[in-house]
Tab-separated table of C-alpha atoms and ligand atoms in Angstrom:
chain	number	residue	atom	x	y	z
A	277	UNK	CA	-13.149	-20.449	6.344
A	278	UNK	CA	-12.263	-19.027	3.284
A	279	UNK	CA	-15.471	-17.299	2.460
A	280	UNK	CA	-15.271	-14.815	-0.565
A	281	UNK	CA	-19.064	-14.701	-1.296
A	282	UNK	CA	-18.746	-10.833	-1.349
A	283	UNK	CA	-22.801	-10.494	-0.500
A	284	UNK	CA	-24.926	-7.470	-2.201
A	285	UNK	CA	-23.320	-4.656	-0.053
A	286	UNK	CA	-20.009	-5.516	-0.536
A	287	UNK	CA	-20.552	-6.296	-4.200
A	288	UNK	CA	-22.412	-2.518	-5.102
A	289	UNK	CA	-19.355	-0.769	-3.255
A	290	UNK	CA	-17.122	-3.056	-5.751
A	291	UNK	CA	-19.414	-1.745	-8.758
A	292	UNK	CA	-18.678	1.698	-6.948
A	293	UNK	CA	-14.762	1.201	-7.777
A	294	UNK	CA	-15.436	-0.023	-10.762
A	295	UNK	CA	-17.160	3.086	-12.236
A	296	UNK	CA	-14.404	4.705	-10.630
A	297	UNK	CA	-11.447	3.806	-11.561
A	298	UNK	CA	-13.099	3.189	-15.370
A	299	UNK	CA	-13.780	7.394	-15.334
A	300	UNK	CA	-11.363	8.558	-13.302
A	301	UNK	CA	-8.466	6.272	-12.137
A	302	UNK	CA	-7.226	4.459	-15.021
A	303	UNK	CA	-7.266	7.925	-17.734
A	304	UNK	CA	-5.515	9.547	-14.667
A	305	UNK	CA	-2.491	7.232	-14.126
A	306	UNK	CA	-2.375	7.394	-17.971
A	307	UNK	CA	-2.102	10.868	-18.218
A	308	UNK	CA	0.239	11.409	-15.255
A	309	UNK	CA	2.280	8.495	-16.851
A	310	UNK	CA	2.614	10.734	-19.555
A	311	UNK	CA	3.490	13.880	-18.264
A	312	UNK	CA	5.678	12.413	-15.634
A	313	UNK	CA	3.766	14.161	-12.870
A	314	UNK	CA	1.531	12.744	-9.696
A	315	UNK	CA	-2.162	14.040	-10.014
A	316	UNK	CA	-1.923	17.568	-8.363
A	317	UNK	CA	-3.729	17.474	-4.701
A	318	UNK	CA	-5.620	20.443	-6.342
A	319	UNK	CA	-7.048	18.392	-8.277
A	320	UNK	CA	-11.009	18.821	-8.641
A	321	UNK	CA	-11.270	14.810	-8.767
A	322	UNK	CA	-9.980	14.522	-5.362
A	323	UNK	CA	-12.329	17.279	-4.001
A	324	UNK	CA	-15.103	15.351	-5.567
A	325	UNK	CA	-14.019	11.803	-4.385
A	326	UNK	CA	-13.971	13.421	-0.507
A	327	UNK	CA	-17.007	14.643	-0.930
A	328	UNK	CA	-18.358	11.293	-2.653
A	329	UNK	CA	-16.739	9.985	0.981
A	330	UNK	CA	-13.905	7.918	-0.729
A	331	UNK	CA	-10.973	7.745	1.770
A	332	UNK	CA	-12.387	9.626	4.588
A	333	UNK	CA	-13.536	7.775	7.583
A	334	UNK	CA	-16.542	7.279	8.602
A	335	UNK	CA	-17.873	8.026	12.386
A	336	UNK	CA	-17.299	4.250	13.498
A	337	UNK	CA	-13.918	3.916	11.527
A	338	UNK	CA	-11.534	5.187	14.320
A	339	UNK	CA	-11.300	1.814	15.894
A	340	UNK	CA	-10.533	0.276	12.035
A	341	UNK	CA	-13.058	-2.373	12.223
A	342	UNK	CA	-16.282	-3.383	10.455
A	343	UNK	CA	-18.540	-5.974	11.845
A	344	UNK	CA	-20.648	-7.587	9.416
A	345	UNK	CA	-24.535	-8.580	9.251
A	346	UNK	CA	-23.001	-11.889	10.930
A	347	UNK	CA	-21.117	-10.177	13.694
A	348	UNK	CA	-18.174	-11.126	12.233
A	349	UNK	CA	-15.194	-8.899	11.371
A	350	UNK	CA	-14.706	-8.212	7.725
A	351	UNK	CA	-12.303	-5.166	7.703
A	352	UNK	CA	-9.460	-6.912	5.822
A	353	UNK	CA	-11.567	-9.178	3.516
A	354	UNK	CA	-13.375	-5.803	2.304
A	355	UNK	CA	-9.819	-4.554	2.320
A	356	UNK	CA	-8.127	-6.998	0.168
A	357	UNK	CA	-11.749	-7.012	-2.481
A	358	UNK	CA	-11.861	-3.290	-2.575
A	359	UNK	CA	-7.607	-2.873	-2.975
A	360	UNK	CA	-7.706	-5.436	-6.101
A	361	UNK	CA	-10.403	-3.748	-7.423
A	362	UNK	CA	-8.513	-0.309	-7.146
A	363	UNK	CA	-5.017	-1.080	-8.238
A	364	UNK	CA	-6.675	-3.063	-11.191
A	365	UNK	CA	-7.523	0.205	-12.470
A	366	UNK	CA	-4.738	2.224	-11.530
A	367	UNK	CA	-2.712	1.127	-8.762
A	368	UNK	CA	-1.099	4.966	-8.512
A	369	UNK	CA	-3.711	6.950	-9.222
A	370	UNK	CA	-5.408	4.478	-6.161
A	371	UNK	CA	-2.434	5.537	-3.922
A	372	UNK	CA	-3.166	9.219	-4.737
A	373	UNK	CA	-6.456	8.798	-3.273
A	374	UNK	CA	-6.811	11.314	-0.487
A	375	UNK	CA	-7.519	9.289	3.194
A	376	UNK	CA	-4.729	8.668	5.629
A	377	UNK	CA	-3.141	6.245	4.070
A	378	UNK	CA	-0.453	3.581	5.735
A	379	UNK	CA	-0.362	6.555	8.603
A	380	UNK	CA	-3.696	4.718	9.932
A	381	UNK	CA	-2.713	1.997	11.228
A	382	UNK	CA	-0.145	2.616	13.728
A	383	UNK	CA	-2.385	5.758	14.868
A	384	UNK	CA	-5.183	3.012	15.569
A	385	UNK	CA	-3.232	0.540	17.049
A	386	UNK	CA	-0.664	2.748	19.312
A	387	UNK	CA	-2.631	6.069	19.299
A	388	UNK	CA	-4.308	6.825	22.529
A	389	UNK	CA	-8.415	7.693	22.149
A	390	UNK	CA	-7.058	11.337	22.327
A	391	UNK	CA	-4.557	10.988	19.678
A	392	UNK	CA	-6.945	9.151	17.675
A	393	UNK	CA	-9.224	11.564	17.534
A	394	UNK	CA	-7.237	14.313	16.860
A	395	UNK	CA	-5.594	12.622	14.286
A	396	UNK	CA	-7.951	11.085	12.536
A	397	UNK	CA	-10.935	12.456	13.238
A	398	UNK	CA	-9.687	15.228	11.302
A	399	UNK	CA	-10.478	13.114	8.198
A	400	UNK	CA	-14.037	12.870	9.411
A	401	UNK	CA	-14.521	16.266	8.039
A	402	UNK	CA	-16.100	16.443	4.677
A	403	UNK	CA	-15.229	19.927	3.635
A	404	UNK	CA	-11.381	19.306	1.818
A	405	UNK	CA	-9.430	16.204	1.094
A	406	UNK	CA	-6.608	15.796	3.315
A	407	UNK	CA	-3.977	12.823	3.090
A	408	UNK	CA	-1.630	11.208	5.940
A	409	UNK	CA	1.849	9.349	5.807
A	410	UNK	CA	4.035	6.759	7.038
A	411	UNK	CA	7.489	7.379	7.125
A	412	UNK	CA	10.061	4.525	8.393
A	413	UNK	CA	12.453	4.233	5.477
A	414	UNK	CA	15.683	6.208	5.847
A	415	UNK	CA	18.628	6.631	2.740
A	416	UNK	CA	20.490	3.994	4.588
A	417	UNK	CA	17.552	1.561	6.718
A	418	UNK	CA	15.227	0.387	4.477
A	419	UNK	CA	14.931	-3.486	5.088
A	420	UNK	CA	16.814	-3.472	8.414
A	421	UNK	CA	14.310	-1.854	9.606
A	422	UNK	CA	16.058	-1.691	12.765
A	423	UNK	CA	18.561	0.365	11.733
A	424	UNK	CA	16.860	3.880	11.350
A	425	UNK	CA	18.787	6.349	12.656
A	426	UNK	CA	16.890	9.205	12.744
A	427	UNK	CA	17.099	10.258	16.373
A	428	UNK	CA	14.110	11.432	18.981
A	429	UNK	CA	16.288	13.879	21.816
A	430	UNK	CA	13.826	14.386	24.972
A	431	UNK	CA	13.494	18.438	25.269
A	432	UNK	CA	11.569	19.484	28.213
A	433	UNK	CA	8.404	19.129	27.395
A	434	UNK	CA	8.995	17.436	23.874
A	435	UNK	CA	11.033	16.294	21.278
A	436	UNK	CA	13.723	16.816	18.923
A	437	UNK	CA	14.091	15.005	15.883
A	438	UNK	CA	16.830	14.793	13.616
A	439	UNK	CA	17.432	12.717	10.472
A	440	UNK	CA	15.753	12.032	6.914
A	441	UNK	CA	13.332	10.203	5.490
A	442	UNK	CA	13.234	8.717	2.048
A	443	UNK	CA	10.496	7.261	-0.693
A	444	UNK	CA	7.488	8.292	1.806
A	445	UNK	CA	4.394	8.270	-0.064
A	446	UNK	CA	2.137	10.718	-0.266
A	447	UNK	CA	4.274	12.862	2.395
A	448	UNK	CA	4.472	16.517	0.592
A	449	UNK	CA	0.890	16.508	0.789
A	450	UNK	CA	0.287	14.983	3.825
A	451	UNK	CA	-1.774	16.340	7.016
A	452	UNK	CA	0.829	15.040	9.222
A	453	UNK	CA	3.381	12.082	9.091
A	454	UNK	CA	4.039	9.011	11.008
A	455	UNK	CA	7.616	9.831	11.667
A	456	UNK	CA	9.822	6.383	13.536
A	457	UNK	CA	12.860	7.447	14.955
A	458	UNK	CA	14.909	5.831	17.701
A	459	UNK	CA	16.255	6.845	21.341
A	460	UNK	CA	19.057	4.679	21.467
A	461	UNK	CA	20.024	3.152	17.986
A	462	UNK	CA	21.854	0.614	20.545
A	463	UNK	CA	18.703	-0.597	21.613
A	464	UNK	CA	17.735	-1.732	18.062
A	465	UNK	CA	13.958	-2.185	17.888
A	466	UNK	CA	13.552	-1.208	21.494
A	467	UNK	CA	14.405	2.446	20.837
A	468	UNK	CA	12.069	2.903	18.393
A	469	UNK	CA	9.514	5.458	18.810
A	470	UNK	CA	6.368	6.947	16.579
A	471	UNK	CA	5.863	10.827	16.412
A	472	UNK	CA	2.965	12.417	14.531
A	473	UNK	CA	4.920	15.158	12.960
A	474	UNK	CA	1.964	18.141	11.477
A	475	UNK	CA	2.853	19.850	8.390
A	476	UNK	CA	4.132	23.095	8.857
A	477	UNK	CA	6.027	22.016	11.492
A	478	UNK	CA	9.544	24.156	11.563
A	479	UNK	CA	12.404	21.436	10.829
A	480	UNK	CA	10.388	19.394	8.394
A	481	UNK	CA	12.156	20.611	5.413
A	482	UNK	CA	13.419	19.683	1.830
A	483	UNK	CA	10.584	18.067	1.083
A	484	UNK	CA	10.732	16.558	-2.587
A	485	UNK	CA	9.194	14.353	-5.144
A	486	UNK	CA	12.133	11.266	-6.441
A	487	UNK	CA	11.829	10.266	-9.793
A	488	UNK	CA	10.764	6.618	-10.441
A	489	UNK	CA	9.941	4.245	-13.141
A	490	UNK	CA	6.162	3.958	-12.166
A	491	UNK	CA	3.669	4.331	-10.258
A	492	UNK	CA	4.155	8.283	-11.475
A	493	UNK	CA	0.212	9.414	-10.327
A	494	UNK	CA	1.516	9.770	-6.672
A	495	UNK	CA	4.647	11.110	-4.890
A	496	UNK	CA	7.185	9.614	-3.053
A	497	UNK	CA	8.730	11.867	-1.167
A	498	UNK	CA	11.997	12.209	0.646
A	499	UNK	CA	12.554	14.609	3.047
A	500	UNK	CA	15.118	15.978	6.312
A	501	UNK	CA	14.009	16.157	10.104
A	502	UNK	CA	16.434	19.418	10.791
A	503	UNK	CA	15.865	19.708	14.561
A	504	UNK	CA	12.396	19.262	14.308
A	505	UNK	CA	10.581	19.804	17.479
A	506	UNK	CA	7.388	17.722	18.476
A	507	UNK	CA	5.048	17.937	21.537
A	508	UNK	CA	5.083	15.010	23.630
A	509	UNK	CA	1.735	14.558	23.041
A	510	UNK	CA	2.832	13.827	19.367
A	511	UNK	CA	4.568	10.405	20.758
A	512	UNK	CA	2.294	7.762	19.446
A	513	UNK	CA	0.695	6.024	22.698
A	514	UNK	CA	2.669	7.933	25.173
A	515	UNK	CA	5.636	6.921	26.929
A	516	UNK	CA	3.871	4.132	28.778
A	517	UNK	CA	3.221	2.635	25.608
A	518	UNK	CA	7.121	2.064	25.112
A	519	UNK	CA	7.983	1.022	28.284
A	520	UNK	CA	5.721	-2.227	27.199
A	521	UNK	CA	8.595	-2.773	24.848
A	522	UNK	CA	5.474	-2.109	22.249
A	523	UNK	CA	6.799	0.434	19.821
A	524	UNK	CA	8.530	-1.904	17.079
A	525	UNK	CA	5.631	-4.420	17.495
A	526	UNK	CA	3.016	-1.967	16.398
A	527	UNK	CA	4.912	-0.870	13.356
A	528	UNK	CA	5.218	-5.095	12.938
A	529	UNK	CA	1.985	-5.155	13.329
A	530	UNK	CA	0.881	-2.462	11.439
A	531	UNK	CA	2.452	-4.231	8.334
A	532	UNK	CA	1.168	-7.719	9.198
A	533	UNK	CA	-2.548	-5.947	8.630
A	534	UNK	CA	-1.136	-3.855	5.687
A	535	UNK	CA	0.742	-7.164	3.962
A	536	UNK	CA	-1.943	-8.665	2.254
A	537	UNK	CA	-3.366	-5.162	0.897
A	538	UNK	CA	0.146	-4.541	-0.794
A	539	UNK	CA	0.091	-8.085	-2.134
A	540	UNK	CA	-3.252	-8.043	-3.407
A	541	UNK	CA	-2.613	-5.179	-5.710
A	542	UNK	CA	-0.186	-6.770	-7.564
A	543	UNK	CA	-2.619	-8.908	-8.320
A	544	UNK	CA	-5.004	-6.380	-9.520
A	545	UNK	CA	-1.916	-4.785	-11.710
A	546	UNK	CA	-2.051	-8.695	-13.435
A	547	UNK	CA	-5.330	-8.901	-13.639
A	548	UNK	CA	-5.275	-5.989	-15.711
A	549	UNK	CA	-2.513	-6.995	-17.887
A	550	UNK	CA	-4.095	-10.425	-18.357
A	551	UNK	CA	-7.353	-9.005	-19.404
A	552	UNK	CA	-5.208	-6.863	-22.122
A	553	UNK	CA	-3.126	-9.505	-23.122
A	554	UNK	CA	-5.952	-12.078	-23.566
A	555	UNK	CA	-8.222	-9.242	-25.499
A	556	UNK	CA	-4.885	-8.920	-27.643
A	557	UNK	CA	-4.660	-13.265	-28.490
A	558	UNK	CA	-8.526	-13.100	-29.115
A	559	UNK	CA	-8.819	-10.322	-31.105
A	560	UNK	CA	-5.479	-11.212	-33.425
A	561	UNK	CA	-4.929	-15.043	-32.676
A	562	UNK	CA	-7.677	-16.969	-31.514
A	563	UNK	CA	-10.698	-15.426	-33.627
A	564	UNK	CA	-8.360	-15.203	-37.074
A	565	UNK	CA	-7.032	-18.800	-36.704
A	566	UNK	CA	-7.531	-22.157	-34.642
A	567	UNK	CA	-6.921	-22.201	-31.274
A	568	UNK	CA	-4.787	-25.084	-30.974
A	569	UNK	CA	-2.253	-23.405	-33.604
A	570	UNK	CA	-1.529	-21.000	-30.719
A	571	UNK	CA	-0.592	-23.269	-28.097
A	572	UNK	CA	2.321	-20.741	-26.957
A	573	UNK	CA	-0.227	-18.064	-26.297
A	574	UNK	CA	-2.949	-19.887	-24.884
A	575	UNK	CA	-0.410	-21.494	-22.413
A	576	UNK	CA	0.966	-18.358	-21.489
A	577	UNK	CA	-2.607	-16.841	-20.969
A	578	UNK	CA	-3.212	-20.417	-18.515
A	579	UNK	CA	-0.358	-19.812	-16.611
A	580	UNK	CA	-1.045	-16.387	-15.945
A	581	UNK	CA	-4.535	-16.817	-14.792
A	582	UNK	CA	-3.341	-19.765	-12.589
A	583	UNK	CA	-0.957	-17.617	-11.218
A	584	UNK	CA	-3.272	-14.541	-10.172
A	585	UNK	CA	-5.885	-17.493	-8.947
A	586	UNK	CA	-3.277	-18.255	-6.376
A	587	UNK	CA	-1.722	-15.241	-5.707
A	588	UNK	CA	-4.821	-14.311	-4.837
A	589	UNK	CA	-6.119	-16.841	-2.532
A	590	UNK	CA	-3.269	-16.505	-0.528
A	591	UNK	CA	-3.887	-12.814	0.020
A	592	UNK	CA	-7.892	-14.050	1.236
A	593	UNK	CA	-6.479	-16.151	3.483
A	594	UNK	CA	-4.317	-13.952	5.099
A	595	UNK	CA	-6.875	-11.608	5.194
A	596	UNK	CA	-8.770	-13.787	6.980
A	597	UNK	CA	-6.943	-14.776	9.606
A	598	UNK	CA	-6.675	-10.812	10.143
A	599	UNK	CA	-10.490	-11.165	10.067
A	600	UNK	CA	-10.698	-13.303	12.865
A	601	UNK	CA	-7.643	-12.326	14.461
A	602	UNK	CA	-5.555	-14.698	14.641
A	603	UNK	CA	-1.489	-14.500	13.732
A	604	UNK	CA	-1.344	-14.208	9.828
A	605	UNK	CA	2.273	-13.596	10.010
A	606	UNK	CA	3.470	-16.617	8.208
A	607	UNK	CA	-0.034	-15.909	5.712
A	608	UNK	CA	0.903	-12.280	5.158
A	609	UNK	CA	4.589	-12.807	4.209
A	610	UNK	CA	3.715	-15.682	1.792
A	611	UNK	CA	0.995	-13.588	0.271
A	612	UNK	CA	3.762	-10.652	-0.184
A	613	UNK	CA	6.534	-12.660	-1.298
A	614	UNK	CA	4.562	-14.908	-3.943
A	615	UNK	CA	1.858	-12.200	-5.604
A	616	UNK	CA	4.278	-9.635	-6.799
A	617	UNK	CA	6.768	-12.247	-8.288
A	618	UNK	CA	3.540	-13.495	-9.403
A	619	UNK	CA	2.201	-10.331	-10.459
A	620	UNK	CA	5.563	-9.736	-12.507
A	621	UNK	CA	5.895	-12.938	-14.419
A	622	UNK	CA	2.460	-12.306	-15.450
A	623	UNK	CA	2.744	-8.894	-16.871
A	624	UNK	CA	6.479	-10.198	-18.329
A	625	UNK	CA	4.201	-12.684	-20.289
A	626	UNK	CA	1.492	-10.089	-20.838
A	627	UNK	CA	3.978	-8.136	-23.141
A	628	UNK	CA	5.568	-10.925	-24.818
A	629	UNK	CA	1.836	-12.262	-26.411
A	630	UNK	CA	1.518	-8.471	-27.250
A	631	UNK	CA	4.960	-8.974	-29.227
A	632	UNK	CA	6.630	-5.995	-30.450
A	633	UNK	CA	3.023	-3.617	-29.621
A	634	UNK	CA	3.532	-4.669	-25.869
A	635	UNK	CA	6.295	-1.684	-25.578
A	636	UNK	CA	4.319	0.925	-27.105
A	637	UNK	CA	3.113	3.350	-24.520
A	638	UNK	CA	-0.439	3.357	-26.095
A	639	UNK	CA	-0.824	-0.663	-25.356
A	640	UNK	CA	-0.966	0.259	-21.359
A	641	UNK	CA	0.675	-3.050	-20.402
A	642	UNK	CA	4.289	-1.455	-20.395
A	643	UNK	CA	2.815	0.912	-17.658
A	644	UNK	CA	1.887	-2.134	-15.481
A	645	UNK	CA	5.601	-3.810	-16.265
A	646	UNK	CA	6.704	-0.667	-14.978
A	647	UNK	CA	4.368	-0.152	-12.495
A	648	UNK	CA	4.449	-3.493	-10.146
A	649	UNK	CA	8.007	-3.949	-9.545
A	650	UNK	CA	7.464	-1.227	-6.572
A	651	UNK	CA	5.114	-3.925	-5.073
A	652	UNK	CA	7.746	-6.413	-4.349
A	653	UNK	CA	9.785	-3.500	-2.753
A	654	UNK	CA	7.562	-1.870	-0.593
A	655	UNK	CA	6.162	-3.023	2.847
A	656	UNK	CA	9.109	-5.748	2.916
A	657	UNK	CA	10.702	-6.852	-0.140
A	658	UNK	CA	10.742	-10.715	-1.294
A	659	UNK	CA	13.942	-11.282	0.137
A	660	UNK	CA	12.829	-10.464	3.462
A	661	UNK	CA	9.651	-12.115	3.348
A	662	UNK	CA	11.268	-14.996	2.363
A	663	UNK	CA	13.581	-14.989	5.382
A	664	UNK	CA	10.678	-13.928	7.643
A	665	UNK	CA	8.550	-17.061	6.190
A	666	UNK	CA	12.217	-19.396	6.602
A	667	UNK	CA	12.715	-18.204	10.421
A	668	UNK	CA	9.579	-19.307	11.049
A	669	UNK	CA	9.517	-22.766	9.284
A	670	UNK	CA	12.746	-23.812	10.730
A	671	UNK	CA	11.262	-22.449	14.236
A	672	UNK	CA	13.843	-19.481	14.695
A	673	UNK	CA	11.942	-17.047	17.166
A	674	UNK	CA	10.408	-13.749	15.460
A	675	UNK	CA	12.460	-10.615	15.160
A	676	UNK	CA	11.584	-9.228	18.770
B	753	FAD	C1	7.043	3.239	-4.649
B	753	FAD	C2	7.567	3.146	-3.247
B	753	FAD	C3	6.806	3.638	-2.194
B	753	FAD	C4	7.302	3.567	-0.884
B	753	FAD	N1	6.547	4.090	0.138
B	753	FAD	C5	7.074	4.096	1.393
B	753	FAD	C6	6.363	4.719	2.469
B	753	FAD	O1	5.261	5.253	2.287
B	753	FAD	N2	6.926	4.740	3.704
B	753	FAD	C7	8.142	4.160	3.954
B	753	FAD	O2	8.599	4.196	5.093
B	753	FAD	N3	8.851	3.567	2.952
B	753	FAD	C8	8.352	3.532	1.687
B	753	FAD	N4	9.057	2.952	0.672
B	753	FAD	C9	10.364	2.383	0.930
B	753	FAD	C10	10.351	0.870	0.965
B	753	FAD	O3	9.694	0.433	2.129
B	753	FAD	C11	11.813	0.399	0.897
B	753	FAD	O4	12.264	0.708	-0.414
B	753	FAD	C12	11.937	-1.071	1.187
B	753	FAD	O5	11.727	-1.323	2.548
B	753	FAD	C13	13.325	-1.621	0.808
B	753	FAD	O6	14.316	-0.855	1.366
B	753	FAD	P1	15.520	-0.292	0.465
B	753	FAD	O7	14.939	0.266	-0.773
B	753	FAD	O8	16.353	0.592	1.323
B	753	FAD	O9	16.352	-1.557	0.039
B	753	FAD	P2	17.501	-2.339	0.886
B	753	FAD	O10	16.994	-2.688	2.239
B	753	FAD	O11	18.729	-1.497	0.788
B	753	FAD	O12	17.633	-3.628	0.028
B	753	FAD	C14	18.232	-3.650	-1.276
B	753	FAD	C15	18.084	-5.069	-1.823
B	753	FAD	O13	18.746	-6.004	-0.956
B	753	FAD	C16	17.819	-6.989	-0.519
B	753	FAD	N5	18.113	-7.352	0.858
B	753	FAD	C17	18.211	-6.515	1.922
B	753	FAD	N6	18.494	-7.202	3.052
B	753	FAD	C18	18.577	-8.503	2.685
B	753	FAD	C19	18.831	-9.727	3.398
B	753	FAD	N7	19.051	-9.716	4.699
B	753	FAD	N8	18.843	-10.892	2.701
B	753	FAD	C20	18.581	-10.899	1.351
B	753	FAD	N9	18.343	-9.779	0.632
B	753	FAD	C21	18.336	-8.611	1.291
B	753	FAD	C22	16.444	-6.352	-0.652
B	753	FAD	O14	15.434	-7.326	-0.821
B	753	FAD	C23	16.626	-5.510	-1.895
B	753	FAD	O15	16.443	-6.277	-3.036
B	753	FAD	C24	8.576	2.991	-0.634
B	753	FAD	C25	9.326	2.489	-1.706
B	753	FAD	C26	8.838	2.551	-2.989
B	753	FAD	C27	9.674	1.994	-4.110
């Protein structure tokens, strides 16, 4: 089942990434590491990487599936190949990439056809690069996800949300965002609703960039919902949609398909601090002396490669059960809680073989020390994919 033979298509698009983030990705996460700044939407890279097709869809990628030579569906396997790949480069400057984004997913799987397409169909069009955005996390829900508390008020013929948003990626620059708010914060999960909220829109305001340790090449933005007035044909799926009791379960389900990309791209960021620790031992251990005098290094290089060898299998294999749809919950949460501890420990032991060069800013691996402790916080932390894998173990039904 686990099949990772990535076949000749597959394997030019990964040469495609490769170039990519070797020209372009990498030297800009660098340089916006430096200047503390995310790569401007302005830039001419982005322009080019539309127009090269990178991030926009595709006529037959509204539903979010690919079918294979086989017949078989190999969205998230591609997914999980191409998101390594990316982040191994430059796991903000791959964030920065223009495309929807995390807004996709909930817009495919709630959206009706019309929302769909006039959502994302938008990114169809080849003549500007336009980014989307998902925006659950409030300054006071961010694992309880249950606990937004940014309101949805019915208005006549819309809505009128109220509330603010915090760490949303990619929002200041976003087409429109996937705004969750909640009818009834007594309800919990059942009040939860999805809004497309468009740029522009009056009420969307203080939108700025935070500050954080890494990750610097794309913005995470917070933002306030002032009165903000939405069409009803902004609610995600309709009304009907929530009467099924189906609102928190797509945004559940939107991260059980997202959960494996998140995790795999820590293992990209250790990948990448493996290859420049290991270049590092060779190049001032292993080629000037014998390699059994450096059984400290080479043991640290062993259990780092171990590491991102299981890491990422367990990212495939959730994948995969995405694949062939069947429930990866369990697989998803143990690929997100284990890679970016993983992915951590291994860039930890990247800087220590560097010794005292590892914290100069020229050596690159203090960027990726910096750089993957966001991927144990975002999409679920460790914590809570530990208690989502526990609940399940010990048989406790799923948060509902
Ligand atoms: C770089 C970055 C990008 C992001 N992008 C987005 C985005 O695009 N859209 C979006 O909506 N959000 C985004 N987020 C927000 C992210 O999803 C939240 O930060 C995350 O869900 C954790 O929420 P919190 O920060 O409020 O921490 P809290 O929920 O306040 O948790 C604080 C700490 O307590 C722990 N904890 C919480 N509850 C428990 C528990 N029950 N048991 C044990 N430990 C617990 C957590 O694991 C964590 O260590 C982003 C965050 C970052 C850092």
């Amino acid at each position: 089942m686990l099949s990772f033979d990535p076949g000749p298509e597959m394997a030019a698009e990964l040469e495609r990434v490769r170039v990519l983030g070797r020209e372009f990705l990498r030297p800009l996460g660098i340089e916006a590491d430096l200047t503390g700044e995310a790569i401007p939407a302005a830039h001419p890279f982005f322009q080019k990487a539309w127009e090269l097709g990178i991030g926009r869809l595709g006529p037959d990628d509204r539903e979010g599936r690919e079918v294979g030579n086989s017949g078989e569906r190999t969205a998230a396997r591609r997914g999980v190949l191409v998101a390594e790949e990316l982040a191994y480069w430059d796991r903000g400057a791959a964030v920065a990439l223009p495309g929807p984004g995390l807004g996709a997913p909930p817009v495919r799987r709630m959206g009706t056809p019309e929302q769909q397409e006039r959502f994302l169909g938008r990114f169809r069009d080849p003549s500007r690069p336009r980014w989307g955005a998902f925006a659950m996390t409030e300054p006071a829900a961010g694992s309880d996800v249950a606990g937004i508390r940014t309101s949805a008020r019915r208005d006549g013929e819309g809505w009128v949300l109220s509330g603010a948003k915090t760490f949303i990626s990619n929002a200041i620059r976003a087409d429109w965002i996937v705004v969750w708010a909640t009818v009834d914060p007594a309800a919990g999960r059942a009040g939860h609703r999805a809004f497309v909220v468009e740029r522009g829109t009056p009420g969307l305001e203080d939108m700025r960039a935070e500050h954080k340790m890494g990750l610097i090449a794309y913005e995470s933005a917070s933002f306030t919902l002032r009165d903000c007035r939405v069409p009803s044909a902004n609610l995600l799926g309709g009304e009907d949609h929530y009467r099924a009791r189906a609102g928190f379960k797509g945004a559940m389900e939107s991260f059980n398909a997202t959960r494996p990309m998140i995790a795999v791209m820590a293992v990209g960021i250790a990948r990448a601090a493996y290859d420049a620790a290991r270049a590092f031992a060779r190049e001032h251990y292993v080629l000037a002396r014998p390699l059994p005098r450096h059984q400290r290094i080479t043991a640290k290089l062993a259990r780092m490669a171990r590491k991102i060898e299981v890491a990422r299998l367990l990212c495939w294999r959730a994948a995969t059960l995405a694949d062939v749809e069947q429930p990866n919950q369990i697989e998803a949460s143990m690929a997100k809680a284990f890679a970016p501890a993983a992915a951590q420990e291994v860039t930890s032991l990247a800087l220590e073989i560097l010794g005292e060069a590892g914290v100069r800013q020229d050596r690159y691996v203090e960027k990726l020390y910096r750089d993957v402790k966001a991927m144990d916080i975002v999409e679920g932390t460790g914590q809570i994919q530990r208690i989502v894998i526990a609940r399940r173990l010990v048989g406790y039904p799923a948060a509902s």
